[in-house]
Coordinates of C-alpha atoms and ligand atoms in Angstrom, one line a residue:
X10 CA 108.0 59.4 94.1
X11 CA 109.9 61.3 96.1
X12 CA 108.8 60.5 99.3
X13 CA 107.3 63.4 101.4
X14 CA 106.4 62.0 104.0
X15 CA 110.1 62.0 104.9
X16 CA 110.8 65.3 104.4
X17 CA 107.6 65.9 106.5
X18 CA 108.8 63.9 109.9
X19 CA 112.6 65.5 109.3
X20 CA 111.6 69.2 109.2
X21 CA 110.7 70.7 112.1
X22 CA 109.5 74.2 110.3
X23 CA 107.4 73.4 107.5
X24 CA 105.4 76.6 104.9
X25 CA 103.0 75.8 102.5
X26 CA 102.4 78.1 99.9
X27 CA 99.8 77.8 96.8
X28 CA 100.3 80.5 93.2
X29 CA 98.8 84.1 93.3
X30 CA 95.1 84.8 92.3
X31 CA 94.3 81.7 94.7
X32 CA 91.5 79.7 92.9
X33 CA 89.5 76.6 94.0
X34 CA 92.3 74.0 94.3
X35 CA 94.9 76.0 95.2
X36 CA 92.9 76.7 98.3
X37 CA 91.4 73.0 98.3
X38 CA 95.1 71.4 98.3
X39 CA 96.9 74.6 100.9
X40 CA 94.1 73.9 104.0
X41 CA 93.8 69.6 103.0
X42 CA 97.6 69.8 103.6
X43 CA 97.8 72.5 106.5
X44 CA 94.4 70.6 107.9
X45 CA 96.2 66.4 107.2
X46 CA 99.7 67.6 108.4
X47 CA 98.5 69.3 111.6
X48 CA 96.1 66.7 112.6
X49 CA 98.0 63.7 111.7
X50 CA 102.0 64.7 112.1
X51 CA 101.6 67.4 114.4
X52 CA 99.8 65.7 117.7
X53 CA 102.5 66.4 120.4
X54 CA 102.4 70.5 118.5
X55 CA 106.4 70.6 118.3
X56 CA 105.8 71.2 114.6
X57 CA 105.6 74.9 113.3
X58 CA 103.2 74.9 109.6
X59 CA 102.4 77.7 108.4
X60 CA 100.2 77.9 105.3
X61 CA 100.5 80.9 103.2
X62 CA 97.9 82.2 100.4
X63 CA 97.4 86.2 98.8
X64 CA 93.4 85.5 100.1
X65 CA 90.9 83.2 100.7
X66 CA 87.8 84.0 98.6
X67 CA 84.7 84.2 100.9
X68 CA 83.3 81.2 98.6
X69 CA 86.0 78.6 99.8
X70 CA 86.2 80.3 103.8
X71 CA 83.6 77.7 105.1
X72 CA 87.0 75.3 105.4
X73 CA 88.6 74.3 108.1
X74 CA 91.1 76.6 109.5
X75 CA 90.7 78.9 106.5
X76 CA 90.7 81.8 109.5
X77 CA 94.3 80.1 110.0
X78 CA 95.9 81.2 106.5
X79 CA 98.8 83.7 106.7
X80 CA 98.3 86.3 103.5
X81 CA 102.0 88.8 104.2
X82 CA 104.8 86.5 104.2
X83 CA 106.7 86.1 107.4
X84 CA 110.0 87.7 106.2
X85 CA 112.0 86.6 109.3
X86 CA 111.2 82.9 109.0
X87 CA 113.2 80.4 107.6
X88 CA 111.7 76.6 107.4
X89 CA 113.4 73.1 106.8
X90 CA 111.0 72.4 104.1
X91 CA 108.7 74.8 101.9
X92 CA 105.8 72.6 100.0
X93 CA 105.1 74.7 97.3
X94 CA 100.7 74.0 95.4
X95 CA 99.5 74.0 92.3
X96 CA 102.1 76.2 91.0
X97 CA 103.7 75.7 87.7
X98 CA 106.6 77.6 88.2
X99 CA 108.3 79.5 91.1
X100 CA 107.4 83.1 90.3
X101 CA 103.5 81.8 90.5
X102 CA 104.4 81.8 94.0
X103 CA 104.2 85.1 94.7
X104 CA 105.3 87.0 98.0
X105 CA 106.1 83.2 98.9
X106 CA 109.0 83.1 96.1
X107 CA 111.3 84.4 98.7
X108 CA 110.6 81.7 102.0
X109 CA 110.2 79.3 99.3
X110 CA 113.8 80.2 98.3
X111 CA 115.8 80.0 101.3
X112 CA 114.0 77.3 103.3
X113 CA 116.7 74.1 103.5
X114 CA 114.5 71.6 101.7
X115 CA 111.5 71.7 98.8
X116 CA 109.1 70.2 97.9
X117 CA 106.6 71.2 94.9
X118 CA 102.8 69.0 94.3
X119 CA 101.2 70.0 91.2
X120 CA 99.3 68.8 87.5
X121 CA 100.3 71.3 85.2
X122 CA 102.1 69.9 81.5
X123 CA 104.7 73.1 82.1
X124 CA 105.6 72.8 85.6
X125 CA 109.8 73.8 85.2
X126 CA 110.2 71.7 88.4
X127 CA 112.1 74.3 90.1
X128 CA 111.8 72.0 93.8
X129 CA 114.7 70.0 95.0
X130 CA 112.0 66.9 94.9
X131 CA 108.8 66.9 93.3
X132 CA 105.4 65.1 93.0
X133 CA 103.8 66.5 89.5
X134 CA 101.4 64.4 87.6
X135 CA 99.9 65.9 84.6
X136 CA 97.2 63.3 84.2
X137 CA 95.5 64.3 87.2
X138 CA 92.5 66.2 87.2
X139 CA 93.8 69.1 90.2
X140 CA 96.3 69.4 93.1
X141 CA 94.2 67.9 95.5
X142 CA 93.5 64.9 93.6
X143 CA 97.9 64.3 93.5
X144 CA 97.8 65.0 97.2
X145 CA 94.4 62.5 97.4
X146 CA 96.7 59.4 96.3
X147 CA 99.9 61.2 98.2
X148 CA 98.0 61.2 101.5
X149 CA 97.4 57.9 103.9
X150 CA 93.4 57.1 103.0
X151 CA 92.8 56.5 107.0
X152 CA 93.9 59.1 107.9
X153 CA 92.0 61.5 106.2
X154 CA 89.4 63.3 108.0
X155 CA 85.9 64.7 106.9
X156 CA 87.3 68.4 107.0
X157 CA 90.6 67.2 105.1
X158 CA 88.5 65.4 102.9
X159 CA 85.7 68.3 102.0
X160 CA 89.2 70.3 101.0
X161 CA 90.5 68.0 98.5
X162 CA 86.8 67.4 97.2
X163 CA 86.4 71.5 97.1
X164 CA 89.8 71.4 95.0
X165 CA 88.6 68.2 92.7
X166 CA 84.9 69.8 91.8
X167 CA 87.0 73.5 91.2
X168 CA 89.6 72.2 88.7
X169 CA 87.6 69.4 86.4
X170 CA 84.5 72.2 86.2
X171 CA 81.8 69.8 88.2
X172 CA 83.5 66.7 86.9
X173 CA 82.8 68.0 83.0
X174 CA 86.0 69.2 81.3
X175 CA 88.5 66.5 79.8
X176 CA 91.0 66.2 82.7
X177 CA 88.4 64.0 84.1
X178 CA 89.4 60.9 84.2
X179 CA 88.0 57.4 86.1
X180 CA 90.6 57.5 88.6
X181 CA 89.1 61.2 89.5
X182 CA 85.9 59.3 90.1
X183 CA 87.5 57.1 92.4
X184 CA 89.2 59.3 94.3
X185 CA 86.0 61.7 94.3
X186 CA 83.5 58.3 95.8
X187 CA 85.9 57.8 98.2
X188 CA 85.9 61.0 99.3
X189 CA 81.9 61.0 99.6
X190 CA 82.2 57.9 101.4
X191 CA 83.8 60.5 104.1
X192 CA 80.7 62.1 104.4
X193 CA 81.4 65.3 102.1
X194 CA 78.1 66.5 101.1
X195 CA 79.2 66.9 97.5
X196 CA 75.3 69.1 96.4
X197 CA 76.2 71.9 99.6
X198 CA 80.2 72.0 98.2
X199 CA 79.8 71.9 94.4
X200 CA 76.4 75.0 94.7
X201 CA 78.1 77.1 97.6
X202 CA 81.4 76.8 95.6
X203 CA 80.4 76.5 92.1
X204 CA 77.3 77.4 90.7
X205 CA 76.4 79.8 93.4
X206 CA 77.1 83.9 92.4
X207 CA 76.2 86.9 93.6
X208 CA 74.1 89.4 92.4
X209 CA 77.7 91.6 91.3
X210 CA 78.9 88.1 89.7
X211 CA 76.1 87.6 87.8
X212 CA 75.8 91.2 86.6
X213 CA 79.6 91.1 85.7
X214 CA 79.1 87.8 83.9
X215 CA 76.4 89.2 81.6
X216 CA 78.5 92.4 80.9
X217 CA 81.2 89.9 79.7
X218 CA 79.3 87.5 77.7
X219 CA 77.2 91.2 76.4
X220 CA 81.0 92.5 75.0
X221 CA 82.6 89.4 74.0
X222 CA 83.3 89.4 70.4
X223 CA 84.2 86.4 67.3
X224 CA 87.0 86.4 64.9
X225 CA 88.0 83.9 62.7
X226 CA 84.7 82.5 61.4
X227 CA 83.4 82.3 64.9
X228 CA 86.1 79.7 66.3
X229 CA 87.6 82.5 68.5
X230 CA 85.6 84.0 71.3
X231 CA 87.0 86.7 72.9
X232 CA 86.1 89.3 76.1
X233 CA 88.1 91.6 77.9
X234 CA 87.3 93.7 81.4
X235 CA 88.8 97.4 81.8
X236 CA 90.6 98.2 84.9
X237 CA 88.0 101.2 85.3
X238 CA 85.0 98.4 84.7
X239 CA 86.5 96.3 87.8
X240 CA 87.5 99.4 89.6
X241 CA 83.8 100.8 88.8
X242 CA 81.9 97.9 90.2
X243 CA 84.8 97.0 92.6
X244 CA 84.7 93.6 92.1
X245 CA 87.9 91.1 92.4
X246 CA 89.5 88.7 90.4
X247 CA 87.7 85.7 91.5
X248 CA 84.4 87.4 91.1
X249 CA 85.5 86.6 86.9
X250 CA 85.7 83.0 87.8
X251 CA 83.0 81.2 85.3
X252 CA 83.5 83.9 82.6
X253 CA 85.9 82.0 80.4
X254 CA 83.8 78.9 81.1
X255 CA 80.9 80.2 79.9
X256 CA 82.5 81.6 76.5
X257 CA 84.2 78.2 76.0
X258 CA 80.9 76.6 75.4
X259 CA 79.8 79.1 72.7
X260 CA 78.8 76.6 70.1
X261 CA 81.2 76.9 67.2
X262 CA 84.3 78.1 69.5
X263 CA 87.6 76.7 69.1
X264 CA 89.5 78.6 71.8
X265 CA 88.2 81.0 73.7
X266 CA 90.0 83.9 75.5
X267 CA 89.3 86.4 78.6
X268 CA 92.1 89.0 79.6
X269 CA 91.2 90.6 82.6
X270 CA 93.3 94.6 82.5
X271 CA 95.3 94.6 86.5
X272 CA 97.2 97.3 85.3
X273 CA 97.7 100.0 82.3
X274 CA 98.3 98.0 79.2
X275 CA 98.7 94.3 81.1
X276 CA 96.3 91.9 80.8
X277 CA 95.8 88.7 82.8
X278 CA 95.4 86.3 79.6
X279 CA 92.6 83.0 80.5
X280 CA 92.4 80.7 77.7
X281 CA 90.6 77.1 76.8
X282 CA 90.6 74.8 74.1
X283 CA 88.3 72.7 73.0
X284 CA 90.5 70.5 71.7
X285 CA 92.7 70.9 68.5
X286 CA 94.8 73.6 70.2
X287 CA 97.3 73.3 72.3
X288 CA 96.8 76.7 74.9
X289 CA 99.3 75.8 76.8
X290 CA 101.7 75.8 74.2
X291 CA 100.7 80.1 73.6
X292 CA 100.7 80.5 77.2
X293 CA 104.5 79.3 77.6
X294 CA 105.6 81.3 74.4
X295 CA 104.3 84.2 76.1
X296 CA 105.9 83.3 80.2
X297 CA 103.0 82.0 82.1
X298 CA 101.8 78.2 81.9
X299 CA 99.0 75.7 82.3
X300 CA 97.3 72.3 80.8
X301 CA 96.6 71.6 76.8
X302 CA 92.9 73.0 77.1
X303 CA 93.6 75.6 79.9
X304 CA 96.4 78.1 80.7
X305 CA 97.0 81.6 81.0
X306 CA 99.6 84.4 80.5
X307 CA 100.6 87.5 81.5
X308 CA 100.7 89.7 78.5
X309 CA 101.9 93.6 77.7
X310 CA 100.4 95.9 75.4
X311 CA 96.9 97.5 74.2
X312 CA 94.2 95.2 73.8
X313 CA 94.5 95.1 70.2
X314 CA 97.8 93.9 70.4
X315 CA 97.2 91.3 72.7
X316 CA 94.0 90.1 70.6
X317 CA 96.4 89.9 66.9
X318 CA 99.2 88.3 68.9
X319 CA 97.0 85.2 70.7
X320 CA 94.9 84.8 67.6
X321 CA 97.9 84.9 65.5
X322 CA 99.0 81.4 67.3
X323 CA 95.8 80.4 67.4
X324 CA 95.2 80.7 63.7
X325 CA 98.2 79.2 63.1
X326 CA 97.7 75.7 65.2
X327 CA 94.0 75.5 63.3
X328 CA 95.6 76.3 60.0
X329 CA 98.4 73.9 60.5
X330 CA 96.5 71.8 62.5
X331 CA 99.9 71.5 64.3
X332 CA 101.4 73.8 67.4
X333 CA 103.6 76.6 66.3
Ligands
LIG2 P1 93.4 80.1 84.8 O1 92.7 80.9 83.1 O2 93.5 81.9 85.2 O3 91.9 79.8 85.4 O4 94.2 79.1 84.5 C1 94.3 78.8 83.6 C2 95.3 77.5 84.0 O5 96.6 77.8 83.6 C3 95.5 77.2 86.0 O6 96.0 75.9 85.8 C4 96.7 78.1 85.9 O7 98.0 77.2 86.8 C5 97.1 78.4 84.5 N1 97.5 79.6 84.5 C6 97.3 80.8 84.8 N2 97.7 81.4 84.3 C7 99.7 81.2 84.1 C8 100.7 81.6 84.2 N3 100.6 83.3 84.3 N4 101.7 81.1 84.9 C9 101.6 79.6 84.7 N5 100.8 79.2 84.6 C10 99.6 80.2 85.1
LIG3 MN1 94.9 76.8 90.6
LIG4 MN1 95.4 73.3 89.7

């Protein structure tokens, strides 16, 4: 395994970034690494460590140093080491892609099966529930403080849907257990970051469920939200977290699809599978990525074209028992 700590020791300036539309794993991993490096590798303050994320959703802002996150790329910066987190391909880094590309050394820590190995060195574990689980392995347990443990725990909780998705392994539970032993308040984190919704978030969830449709004998459930409705209710992408999870648990459904219109005739596609269908293959075909049972991509065209294209692929996998 490539030694990330050797690279960290050598670097005087370190940049860290996660993917666009940062989720709980991405923010948790970013702040876990930022805090871990600052606490253990920069006591004398001689290194510069910068963490870039497009934004920090309100629910995650309690994490230590969430207010240190940089949301705009320092254009003039050239880092000795740039570490990409939870991002399966370089374009997922958004504005930070340019900083990554001109860094002297690059490293990627990730858990996506579709990772394109775009960094010079990487640690990618597709069996891990989350990037936070991969980081927990890379970190020296003795050096993990309570604030770092909180960041890691949040990421694991988020990507496993509170330990219920099939990416939750014995190892995941052991890792989470070790973090609990450091004093993490599990129920506060789980309620505060996963279950608690604002009134608006609940309203929009209700609307998306109400407007969902079933196709292919109820094996596929689809819901969408237009740009107009998002603007009207002033909802951010992170306000829609949870819609796809609720769609997936509809009885009889094999695949759930949620389409969020990002621009005219441009949809952010989220897909979840309950077993038979490998949605990562469909996402990769349309230029995205993800995991076998949770994947996403961006598609252009009318809502009906997008739905038709996706359902054709899913139907093919369902009828042939294999991916197209
Ligand atoms: P989401 O449906 O956005 O929650 O994403 C499900 C999984 O697929 C996550 O692990 C994402 O990182 C991944 N994913 C979503 N969209 C993309 C994309 N456009 N490219 C690559 N991976 C993606
Ligand atoms: Mn993520
Ligand atoms: Mn993740």
